[in-house]
Amino acid sequence: MQIRSFEDLQRAIDVPEALWVALACPTTGLACDPRFLKFLDTDANGRIRVEELRAAVRWTSAMLDDTRGCDEGSSELELGWLSEEAKALKESAALVAEVLGLPGNKITLEDVRRSHKELRARGCNGDGIVAPEHMPREELAALARKILEILPGVTNRGGQVGVDLGTLEAFRAGKARGIARMDAKAEVFVWGEETLGRADQLVALAPKLDEYFLQCRLVAAQPEAGQLLRLPGERVPGVLGNREALDRATSALPIAPPNACGELRWSELL
């Protein structure tokens, strides 16, 4: 068999596998562009299998209405040769032509490979990560910046921090949880807007209250301990006129006189 054209190749891939010289070959040692072989080896196992070659030929057939470039072994692609099914490829090629300042009706393999930096600079990375500075509308950019204040974001191929689908999903989930908390606020804020302030006061007073009821237990077990929980009379002259000493002395006192029944009477608070 001789393969002289792309049409011959299209027919050749339908030859039964029993008639092939080999059903697979390693990607190394071939007289071929290694970057092309990397795309051809779809399962990345270092071997080109029959089905991978067939899939590549069929995909190329679907993408091209005109295969003369294949027959000529050309590295230049006329965009008019692309089929209707290759719409995405045509748009990508047009973008490369735009960033490189090319006429727009043809593109070469070298053009594609040297467009890397220009595309990165424009935020066209193909990695699904969009930085705020490359978003088409300011309201979208503002939203992205706000999201990045809340979530860490991800770095794209151009080294810029942006948002991807995972970031947006995490933001939506967090937003839903926040709205649910706000909806439940009425049930939790039983004193209205004063609830949070009262809760803060309760947290601040909790240690003093716990200490008071422990003192009550001590007085219940040892009644004479009540006298020891007072400021000794001989210390009073030493704290008079000294604000810091007075603060230290009074802060060590119970918040009310401890009693054996373990009750806190508001009228007795000191």
PDB file of C-alpha atoms in Angstrom:
ATOM      1  CA  MET A   1       0.000   0.000   0.000  1.00  0.00           C
ATOM      2  CA  GLN A   2       1.180   3.502  -0.834  1.00  0.00           C
ATOM      3  CA  ILE A   3      -0.306   6.569   0.849  1.00  0.00           C
ATOM      4  CA  ARG A   4       0.116   9.473  -1.566  1.00  0.00           C
ATOM      5  CA  SER A   5      -2.701  11.765  -0.411  1.00  0.00           C
ATOM      6  CA  PHE A   6      -4.977  12.498   2.483  1.00  0.00           C
ATOM      7  CA  GLU A   7      -7.733  10.658   0.652  1.00  0.00           C
ATOM      8  CA  ASP A   8      -5.518   7.539   0.605  1.00  0.00           C
ATOM      9  CA  LEU A   9      -5.000   7.947   4.354  1.00  0.00           C
ATOM     10  CA  GLN A  10      -8.752   8.181   4.941  1.00  0.00           C
ATOM     11  CA  ARG A  11      -9.208   4.853   3.156  1.00  0.00           C
ATOM     12  CA  ALA A  12      -6.182   3.256   4.837  1.00  0.00           C
ATOM     13  CA  ILE A  13      -7.488   3.651   8.377  1.00  0.00           C
ATOM     14  CA  ASP A  14     -10.398   1.371   7.518  1.00  0.00           C
ATOM     15  CA  VAL A  15      -8.069  -1.551   6.685  1.00  0.00           C
ATOM     16  CA  PRO A  16      -8.736  -4.383   9.216  1.00  0.00           C
ATOM     17  CA  GLU A  17      -6.260  -4.380  12.107  1.00  0.00           C
ATOM     18  CA  ALA A  18      -5.112  -7.907  11.190  1.00  0.00           C
ATOM     19  CA  LEU A  19      -3.444  -6.394   8.103  1.00  0.00           C
ATOM     20  CA  TRP A  20      -1.554  -3.629   9.937  1.00  0.00           C
ATOM     21  CA  VAL A  21       2.204  -4.043  10.419  1.00  0.00           C
ATOM     22  CA  ALA A  22       1.816  -2.907  14.047  1.00  0.00           C
ATOM     23  CA  LEU A  23      -1.099  -1.978  16.293  1.00  0.00           C
ATOM     24  CA  ALA A  24       0.960   0.522  18.307  1.00  0.00           C
ATOM     25  CA  CYS A  25       4.368   2.161  18.294  1.00  0.00           C
ATOM     26  CA  PRO A  26       6.327   4.256  20.810  1.00  0.00           C
ATOM     27  CA  THR A  27       6.245   8.047  20.446  1.00  0.00           C
ATOM     28  CA  THR A  28      10.044   8.189  20.699  1.00  0.00           C
ATOM     29  CA  GLY A  29      12.368   7.615  17.770  1.00  0.00           C
ATOM     30  CA  LEU A  30       9.894   8.769  15.120  1.00  0.00           C
ATOM     31  CA  ALA A  31      10.836  11.345  12.454  1.00  0.00           C
ATOM     32  CA  CYS A  32       7.971  13.585  13.491  1.00  0.00           C
ATOM     33  CA  ASP A  33       7.281  16.774  15.452  1.00  0.00           C
ATOM     34  CA  PRO A  34       7.187  15.618  19.118  1.00  0.00           C
ATOM     35  CA  ARG A  35       4.518  18.225  19.963  1.00  0.00           C
ATOM     36  CA  PHE A  36       2.261  16.727  17.297  1.00  0.00           C
ATOM     37  CA  LEU A  37       2.856  13.229  18.700  1.00  0.00           C
ATOM     38  CA  LYS A  38       1.888  14.467  22.160  1.00  0.00           C
ATOM     39  CA  PHE A  39      -1.533  15.507  20.834  1.00  0.00           C
ATOM     40  CA  LEU A  40      -1.870  12.258  18.889  1.00  0.00           C
ATOM     41  CA  ASP A  41      -1.167  10.180  22.037  1.00  0.00           C
ATOM     42  CA  THR A  42      -4.509  11.005  23.663  1.00  0.00           C
ATOM     43  CA  ASP A  43      -4.098   8.663  26.648  1.00  0.00           C
ATOM     44  CA  ALA A  44      -0.514   9.917  27.261  1.00  0.00           C
ATOM     45  CA  ASN A  45       0.897   6.380  27.573  1.00  0.00           C
ATOM     46  CA  GLY A  46       3.856   7.058  25.290  1.00  0.00           C
ATOM     47  CA  ARG A  47       2.442   4.914  22.478  1.00  0.00           C
ATOM     48  CA  ILE A  48       0.432   5.712  19.357  1.00  0.00           C
ATOM     49  CA  ARG A  49      -2.318   3.123  18.974  1.00  0.00           C
ATOM     50  CA  VAL A  50      -4.354   2.310  15.884  1.00  0.00           C
ATOM     51  CA  GLU A  51      -7.508   3.856  17.333  1.00  0.00           C
ATOM     52  CA  GLU A  52      -5.630   7.074  18.179  1.00  0.00           C
ATOM     53  CA  LEU A  53      -4.397   7.357  14.579  1.00  0.00           C
ATOM     54  CA  ARG A  54      -7.875   6.629  13.225  1.00  0.00           C
ATOM     55  CA  ALA A  55      -9.426   9.227  15.547  1.00  0.00           C
ATOM     56  CA  ALA A  56      -6.888  11.854  14.429  1.00  0.00           C
ATOM     57  CA  VAL A  57      -7.551  11.242  10.732  1.00  0.00           C
ATOM     58  CA  ARG A  58     -11.334  11.296  11.206  1.00  0.00           C
ATOM     59  CA  TRP A  59     -11.161  14.490  13.277  1.00  0.00           C
ATOM     60  CA  THR A  60      -9.011  16.173  10.616  1.00  0.00           C
ATOM     61  CA  SER A  61     -11.467  15.050   7.932  1.00  0.00           C
ATOM     62  CA  ALA A  62     -14.328  16.601   9.898  1.00  0.00           C
ATOM     63  CA  MET A  63     -12.460  19.881  10.376  1.00  0.00           C
ATOM     64  CA  LEU A  64     -11.449  20.371   6.719  1.00  0.00           C
ATOM     65  CA  ASP A  65     -13.575  20.906   3.645  1.00  0.00           C
ATOM     66  CA  ASP A  66     -10.414  21.212   1.547  1.00  0.00           C
ATOM     67  CA  THR A  67      -7.443  18.904   2.294  1.00  0.00           C
ATOM     68  CA  ARG A  68      -4.960  20.202  -0.310  1.00  0.00           C
ATOM     69  CA  GLY A  69      -2.700  21.502   2.469  1.00  0.00           C
ATOM     70  CA  CYS A  70      -2.389  17.959   3.816  1.00  0.00           C
ATOM     71  CA  ASP A  71      -1.409  16.621   0.400  1.00  0.00           C
ATOM     72  CA  GLU A  72       1.207  19.358   0.032  1.00  0.00           C
ATOM     73  CA  GLY A  73       2.577  18.856   3.558  1.00  0.00           C
ATOM     74  CA  SER A  74       2.045  22.565   4.124  1.00  0.00           C
ATOM     75  CA  SER A  75       2.370  24.276   7.512  1.00  0.00           C
ATOM     76  CA  GLU A  76       0.033  27.032   6.305  1.00  0.00           C
ATOM     77  CA  LEU A  77      -3.726  26.830   6.753  1.00  0.00           C
ATOM     78  CA  GLU A  78      -6.193  28.794   4.630  1.00  0.00           C
ATOM     79  CA  LEU A  79      -9.105  29.600   6.960  1.00  0.00           C
ATOM     80  CA  GLY A  80     -11.479  29.080   4.073  1.00  0.00           C
ATOM     81  CA  TRP A  81     -10.487  25.398   4.030  1.00  0.00           C
ATOM     82  CA  LEU A  82     -12.077  24.850   7.446  1.00  0.00           C
ATOM     83  CA  SER A  83     -15.505  23.225   7.607  1.00  0.00           C
ATOM     84  CA  GLU A  84     -18.634  24.507   9.346  1.00  0.00           C
ATOM     85  CA  GLU A  85     -17.933  21.999  12.128  1.00  0.00           C
ATOM     86  CA  ALA A  86     -14.573  23.719  12.719  1.00  0.00           C
ATOM     87  CA  LYS A  87     -16.198  26.997  13.784  1.00  0.00           C
ATOM     88  CA  ALA A  88     -14.310  27.073  17.097  1.00  0.00           C
ATOM     89  CA  LEU A  89     -10.997  26.486  15.311  1.00  0.00           C
ATOM     90  CA  LYS A  90     -11.750  29.272  12.843  1.00  0.00           C
ATOM     91  CA  GLU A  91     -12.514  31.688  15.708  1.00  0.00           C
ATOM     92  CA  SER A  92      -9.290  30.695  17.472  1.00  0.00           C
ATOM     93  CA  ALA A  93      -7.275  31.181  14.295  1.00  0.00           C
ATOM     94  CA  ALA A  94      -8.897  34.586  13.762  1.00  0.00           C
ATOM     95  CA  LEU A  95      -7.919  35.578  17.302  1.00  0.00           C
ATOM     96  CA  VAL A  96      -4.300  34.560  16.700  1.00  0.00           C
ATOM     97  CA  ALA A  97      -4.297  36.530  13.456  1.00  0.00           C
ATOM     98  CA  GLU A  98      -5.717  39.563  15.287  1.00  0.00           C
ATOM     99  CA  VAL A  99      -3.164  39.614  18.099  1.00  0.00           C
ATOM    100  CA  LEU A 100      -0.288  39.124  15.628  1.00  0.00           C
ATOM    101  CA  GLY A 101      -1.595  41.698  13.156  1.00  0.00           C
ATOM    102  CA  LEU A 102      -1.948  39.173  10.308  1.00  0.00           C
ATOM    103  CA  PRO A 103      -4.297  39.575   7.327  1.00  0.00           C
ATOM    104  CA  GLY A 104      -6.737  37.064   8.824  1.00  0.00           C
ATOM    105  CA  ASN A 105      -7.317  34.718   5.880  1.00  0.00           C
ATOM    106  CA  LYS A 106      -4.470  32.312   6.589  1.00  0.00           C
ATOM    107  CA  ILE A 107      -2.308  31.186   9.467  1.00  0.00           C
ATOM    108  CA  THR A 108       0.839  29.104   9.862  1.00  0.00           C
ATOM    109  CA  LEU A 109       1.994  26.672  12.509  1.00  0.00           C
ATOM    110  CA  GLU A 110       4.749  29.128  13.440  1.00  0.00           C
ATOM    111  CA  ASP A 111       2.127  31.878  13.894  1.00  0.00           C
ATOM    112  CA  VAL A 112       0.212  29.668  16.315  1.00  0.00           C
ATOM    113  CA  ARG A 113       3.299  28.865  18.352  1.00  0.00           C
ATOM    114  CA  ARG A 114       4.623  32.421  18.547  1.00  0.00           C
ATOM    115  CA  SER A 115       1.225  33.818  19.556  1.00  0.00           C
ATOM    116  CA  HIS A 116       1.688  32.401  23.064  1.00  0.00           C
ATOM    117  CA  LYS A 117       2.956  35.593  24.742  1.00  0.00           C
ATOM    118  CA  GLU A 118       0.539  37.946  22.992  1.00  0.00           C
ATOM    119  CA  LEU A 119      -2.450  35.800  23.909  1.00  0.00           C
ATOM    120  CA  ARG A 120      -1.303  35.556  27.528  1.00  0.00           C
ATOM    121  CA  ALA A 121      -0.952  39.333  27.705  1.00  0.00           C
ATOM    122  CA  ARG A 122      -4.571  39.672  26.576  1.00  0.00           C
ATOM    123  CA  GLY A 123      -5.789  37.117  29.078  1.00  0.00           C
ATOM    124  CA  CYS A 124      -6.598  34.527  26.384  1.00  0.00           C
ATOM    125  CA  ASN A 125      -5.079  31.559  28.204  1.00  0.00           C
ATOM    126  CA  GLY A 126      -7.509  28.779  27.428  1.00  0.00           C
ATOM    127  CA  ASP A 127      -7.288  27.653  31.063  1.00  0.00           C
ATOM    128  CA  GLY A 128     -10.709  28.861  32.220  1.00  0.00           C
ATOM    129  CA  ILE A 129      -9.184  31.408  34.628  1.00  0.00           C
ATOM    130  CA  VAL A 130     -10.082  35.058  33.957  1.00  0.00           C
ATOM    131  CA  ALA A 131      -8.312  37.940  35.705  1.00  0.00           C
ATOM    132  CA  PRO A 132     -10.457  41.038  36.495  1.00  0.00           C
ATOM    133  CA  GLU A 133      -8.339  43.271  34.237  1.00  0.00           C
ATOM    134  CA  HIS A 134      -9.310  41.172  31.207  1.00  0.00           C
ATOM    135  CA  MET A 135     -13.067  41.149  31.778  1.00  0.00           C
ATOM    136  CA  PRO A 136     -15.141  42.886  29.107  1.00  0.00           C
ATOM    137  CA  ARG A 137     -17.331  44.988  31.432  1.00  0.00           C
ATOM    138  CA  GLU A 138     -16.415  46.981  34.524  1.00  0.00           C
ATOM    139  CA  GLU A 139     -19.307  45.593  36.583  1.00  0.00           C
ATOM    140  CA  LEU A 140     -17.970  42.072  35.988  1.00  0.00           C
ATOM    141  CA  ALA A 141     -14.438  43.154  36.890  1.00  0.00           C
ATOM    142  CA  ALA A 142     -15.725  44.812  40.090  1.00  0.00           C
ATOM    143  CA  LEU A 143     -17.572  41.633  41.055  1.00  0.00           C
ATOM    144  CA  ALA A 144     -14.468  39.534  40.362  1.00  0.00           C
ATOM    145  CA  ARG A 145     -12.341  41.831  42.548  1.00  0.00           C
ATOM    146  CA  LYS A 146     -14.897  41.550  45.354  1.00  0.00           C
ATOM    147  CA  ILE A 147     -14.877  37.734  45.047  1.00  0.00           C
ATOM    148  CA  LEU A 148     -11.066  37.730  45.207  1.00  0.00           C
ATOM    149  CA  GLU A 149     -11.240  39.736  48.456  1.00  0.00           C
ATOM    150  CA  ILE A 150     -13.207  36.849  49.953  1.00  0.00           C
ATOM    151  CA  LEU A 151     -11.706  33.796  48.229  1.00  0.00           C
ATOM    152  CA  PRO A 152      -8.042  33.113  47.346  1.00  0.00           C
ATOM    153  CA  GLY A 153      -8.567  32.827  43.588  1.00  0.00           C
ATOM    154  CA  VAL A 154      -6.342  30.898  41.179  1.00  0.00           C
ATOM    155  CA  THR A 155      -3.357  31.843  39.021  1.00  0.00           C
ATOM    156  CA  ASN A 156      -3.714  31.555  35.259  1.00  0.00           C
ATOM    157  CA  ARG A 157      -1.053  30.651  32.690  1.00  0.00           C
ATOM    158  CA  GLY A 158      -0.150  34.317  32.377  1.00  0.00           C
ATOM    159  CA  GLY A 159       0.703  34.517  36.091  1.00  0.00           C
ATOM    160  CA  GLN A 160      -2.380  36.617  36.947  1.00  0.00           C
ATOM    161  CA  VAL A 161      -4.789  35.844  39.773  1.00  0.00           C
ATOM    162  CA  GLY A 162      -8.364  35.422  38.614  1.00  0.00           C
ATOM    163  CA  VAL A 163     -11.560  33.457  39.016  1.00  0.00           C
ATOM    164  CA  ASP A 164     -12.543  30.147  37.462  1.00  0.00           C
ATOM    165  CA  LEU A 165     -15.677  28.026  37.558  1.00  0.00           C
ATOM    166  CA  GLY A 166     -14.670  26.461  40.893  1.00  0.00           C
ATOM    167  CA  THR A 167     -14.177  29.911  42.445  1.00  0.00           C
ATOM    168  CA  LEU A 168     -17.603  31.052  41.232  1.00  0.00           C
ATOM    169  CA  GLU A 169     -19.272  27.915  42.587  1.00  0.00           C
ATOM    170  CA  ALA A 170     -17.589  28.398  45.978  1.00  0.00           C
ATOM    171  CA  PHE A 171     -18.730  32.032  46.006  1.00  0.00           C
ATOM    172  CA  ARG A 172     -22.320  31.066  45.145  1.00  0.00           C
ATOM    173  CA  ALA A 173     -22.353  28.424  47.888  1.00  0.00           C
ATOM    174  CA  GLY A 174     -20.981  30.913  50.434  1.00  0.00           C
ATOM    175  CA  LYS A 175     -23.499  33.526  49.322  1.00  0.00           C
ATOM    176  CA  ALA A 176     -26.352  31.030  49.774  1.00  0.00           C
ATOM    177  CA  ARG A 177     -25.136  30.196  53.280  1.00  0.00           C
ATOM    178  CA  GLY A 178     -24.883  33.897  54.127  1.00  0.00           C
ATOM    179  CA  ILE A 179     -28.413  34.599  52.894  1.00  0.00           C
ATOM    180  CA  ALA A 180     -29.697  31.651  54.919  1.00  0.00           C
ATOM    181  CA  ARG A 181     -28.043  33.069  58.030  1.00  0.00           C
ATOM    182  CA  MET A 182     -29.551  36.484  57.371  1.00  0.00           C
ATOM    183  CA  ASP A 183     -32.986  34.897  56.911  1.00  0.00           C
ATOM    184  CA  ALA A 184     -32.573  33.113  60.254  1.00  0.00           C
ATOM    185  CA  LYS A 185     -31.469  36.319  61.993  1.00  0.00           C
ATOM    186  CA  ALA A 186     -34.998  37.161  63.201  1.00  0.00           C
ATOM    187  CA  GLU A 187     -35.186  33.841  65.033  1.00  0.00           C
ATOM    188  CA  VAL A 188     -31.810  34.343  66.720  1.00  0.00           C
ATOM    189  CA  PHE A 189     -31.969  38.099  67.440  1.00  0.00           C
ATOM    190  CA  VAL A 190     -34.688  37.793  70.089  1.00  0.00           C
ATOM    191  CA  TRP A 191     -33.957  41.331  71.409  1.00  0.00           C
ATOM    192  CA  GLY A 192     -33.813  42.883  67.953  1.00  0.00           C
ATOM    193  CA  GLU A 193     -30.732  44.930  67.061  1.00  0.00           C
ATOM    194  CA  GLU A 194     -29.659  44.952  70.743  1.00  0.00           C
ATOM    195  CA  THR A 195     -29.186  41.162  70.693  1.00  0.00           C
ATOM    196  CA  LEU A 196     -25.550  41.191  69.604  1.00  0.00           C
ATOM    197  CA  GLY A 197     -24.565  43.795  72.172  1.00  0.00           C
ATOM    198  CA  ARG A 198     -26.309  41.885  74.941  1.00  0.00           C
ATOM    199  CA  ALA A 199     -24.651  38.657  73.850  1.00  0.00           C
ATOM    200  CA  ASP A 200     -21.243  40.379  73.967  1.00  0.00           C
ATOM    201  CA  GLN A 201     -22.008  41.617  77.474  1.00  0.00           C
ATOM    202  CA  LEU A 202     -23.017  38.136  78.571  1.00  0.00           C
ATOM    203  CA  VAL A 203     -19.782  36.652  77.228  1.00  0.00           C
ATOM    204  CA  ALA A 204     -17.762  39.343  79.021  1.00  0.00           C
ATOM    205  CA  LEU A 205     -19.624  38.791  82.314  1.00  0.00           C
ATOM    206  CA  ALA A 206     -19.648  34.993  82.199  1.00  0.00           C
ATOM    207  CA  PRO A 207     -16.311  34.534  84.046  1.00  0.00           C
ATOM    208  CA  LYS A 208     -17.454  36.864  86.851  1.00  0.00           C
ATOM    209  CA  LEU A 209     -20.799  35.082  87.149  1.00  0.00           C
ATOM    210  CA  ASP A 210     -19.132  31.660  87.216  1.00  0.00           C
ATOM    211  CA  GLU A 211     -16.747  32.919  89.885  1.00  0.00           C
ATOM    212  CA  TYR A 212     -19.651  34.244  92.003  1.00  0.00           C
ATOM    213  CA  PHE A 213     -21.503  30.928  92.039  1.00  0.00           C
ATOM    214  CA  LEU A 214     -18.287  29.103  92.943  1.00  0.00           C
ATOM    215  CA  GLN A 215     -17.929  31.541  95.870  1.00  0.00           C
ATOM    216  CA  CYS A 216     -21.510  30.715  96.880  1.00  0.00           C
ATOM    217  CA  ARG A 217     -20.624  27.002  96.939  1.00  0.00           C
ATOM    218  CA  LEU A 218     -17.594  27.831  99.095  1.00  0.00           C
ATOM    219  CA  VAL A 219     -19.743  29.811 101.554  1.00  0.00           C
ATOM    220  CA  ALA A 220     -22.280  26.968 101.663  1.00  0.00           C
ATOM    221  CA  ALA A 221     -19.518  24.530 102.596  1.00  0.00           C
ATOM    222  CA  GLN A 222     -17.656  26.928 104.898  1.00  0.00           C
ATOM    223  CA  PRO A 223     -19.788  29.880 106.142  1.00  0.00           C
ATOM    224  CA  GLU A 224     -16.727  31.644 107.600  1.00  0.00           C
ATOM    225  CA  ALA A 225     -15.275  31.944 104.079  1.00  0.00           C
ATOM    226  CA  GLY A 226     -17.693  34.838 103.492  1.00  0.00           C
ATOM    227  CA  GLN A 227     -15.568  37.052 105.737  1.00  0.00           C
ATOM    228  CA  LEU A 228     -12.409  36.137 103.832  1.00  0.00           C
ATOM    229  CA  LEU A 229     -13.979  37.234 100.529  1.00  0.00           C
ATOM    230  CA  ARG A 230     -14.144  40.830 101.721  1.00  0.00           C
ATOM    231  CA  LEU A 231     -11.462  43.530 101.594  1.00  0.00           C
ATOM    232  CA  PRO A 232      -9.637  43.454 104.962  1.00  0.00           C
ATOM    233  CA  GLY A 233     -10.074  46.678 106.904  1.00  0.00           C
ATOM    234  CA  GLU A 234      -6.314  47.229 107.248  1.00  0.00           C
ATOM    235  CA  ARG A 235      -5.984  47.387 103.428  1.00  0.00           C
ATOM    236  CA  VAL A 236      -8.541  50.157 103.013  1.00  0.00           C
ATOM    237  CA  PRO A 237      -6.246  53.069 104.003  1.00  0.00           C
ATOM    238  CA  GLY A 238      -3.609  51.813 101.525  1.00  0.00           C
ATOM    239  CA  VAL A 239      -5.919  52.025  98.536  1.00  0.00           C
ATOM    240  CA  LEU A 240      -7.606  55.317  99.322  1.00  0.00           C
ATOM    241  CA  GLY A 241      -6.416  58.035  96.964  1.00  0.00           C
ATOM    242  CA  ASN A 242      -4.718  55.514  94.660  1.00  0.00           C
ATOM    243  CA  ARG A 243      -6.936  54.774  91.672  1.00  0.00           C
ATOM    244  CA  GLU A 244      -4.889  51.844  90.337  1.00  0.00           C
ATOM    245  CA  ALA A 245      -4.638  50.201  93.771  1.00  0.00           C
ATOM    246  CA  LEU A 246      -8.366  50.709  94.312  1.00  0.00           C
ATOM    247  CA  ASP A 247      -9.176  49.129  90.926  1.00  0.00           C
ATOM    248  CA  ARG A 248      -7.027  46.091  91.740  1.00  0.00           C
ATOM    249  CA  ALA A 249      -8.591  45.696  95.178  1.00  0.00           C
ATOM    250  CA  THR A 250     -12.206  45.997  94.046  1.00  0.00           C
ATOM    251  CA  SER A 251     -11.722  43.750  91.000  1.00  0.00           C
ATOM    252  CA  ALA A 252     -10.734  40.937  93.356  1.00  0.00           C
ATOM    253  CA  LEU A 253     -13.989  41.279  95.328  1.00  0.00           C
ATOM    254  CA  PRO A 254     -17.146  39.208  94.587  1.00  0.00           C
ATOM    255  CA  ILE A 255     -19.699  40.969  92.375  1.00  0.00           C
ATOM    256  CA  ALA A 256     -22.201  40.548  95.231  1.00  0.00           C
ATOM    257  CA  PRO A 257     -22.054  39.085  98.735  1.00  0.00           C
ATOM    258  CA  PRO A 258     -21.943  35.279  98.259  1.00  0.00           C
ATOM    259  CA  ASN A 259     -24.728  33.345  99.963  1.00  0.00           C
ATOM    260  CA  ALA A 260     -25.181  29.698 100.819  1.00  0.00           C
ATOM    261  CA  CYS A 261     -28.401  29.355  98.762  1.00  0.00           C
ATOM    262  CA  GLY A 262     -26.531  30.228  95.541  1.00  0.00           C
ATOM    263  CA  GLU A 263     -28.741  33.131  94.424  1.00  0.00           C
ATOM    264  CA  LEU A 264     -27.666  36.362  92.765  1.00  0.00           C
ATOM    265  CA  ARG A 265     -29.863  39.264  93.820  1.00  0.00           C
ATOM    266  CA  TRP A 266     -29.731  42.244  91.496  1.00  0.00           C
ATOM    267  CA  SER A 267     -30.206  44.665  94.384  1.00  0.00           C
ATOM    268  CA  GLU A 268     -27.008  43.366  96.029  1.00  0.00           C
ATOM    269  CA  LEU A 269     -24.726  43.779  93.009  1.00  0.00           C
ATOM    270  CA  LEU A 270     -21.728  45.880  93.874  1.00  0.00           C
TER     271      LEU A 270
END
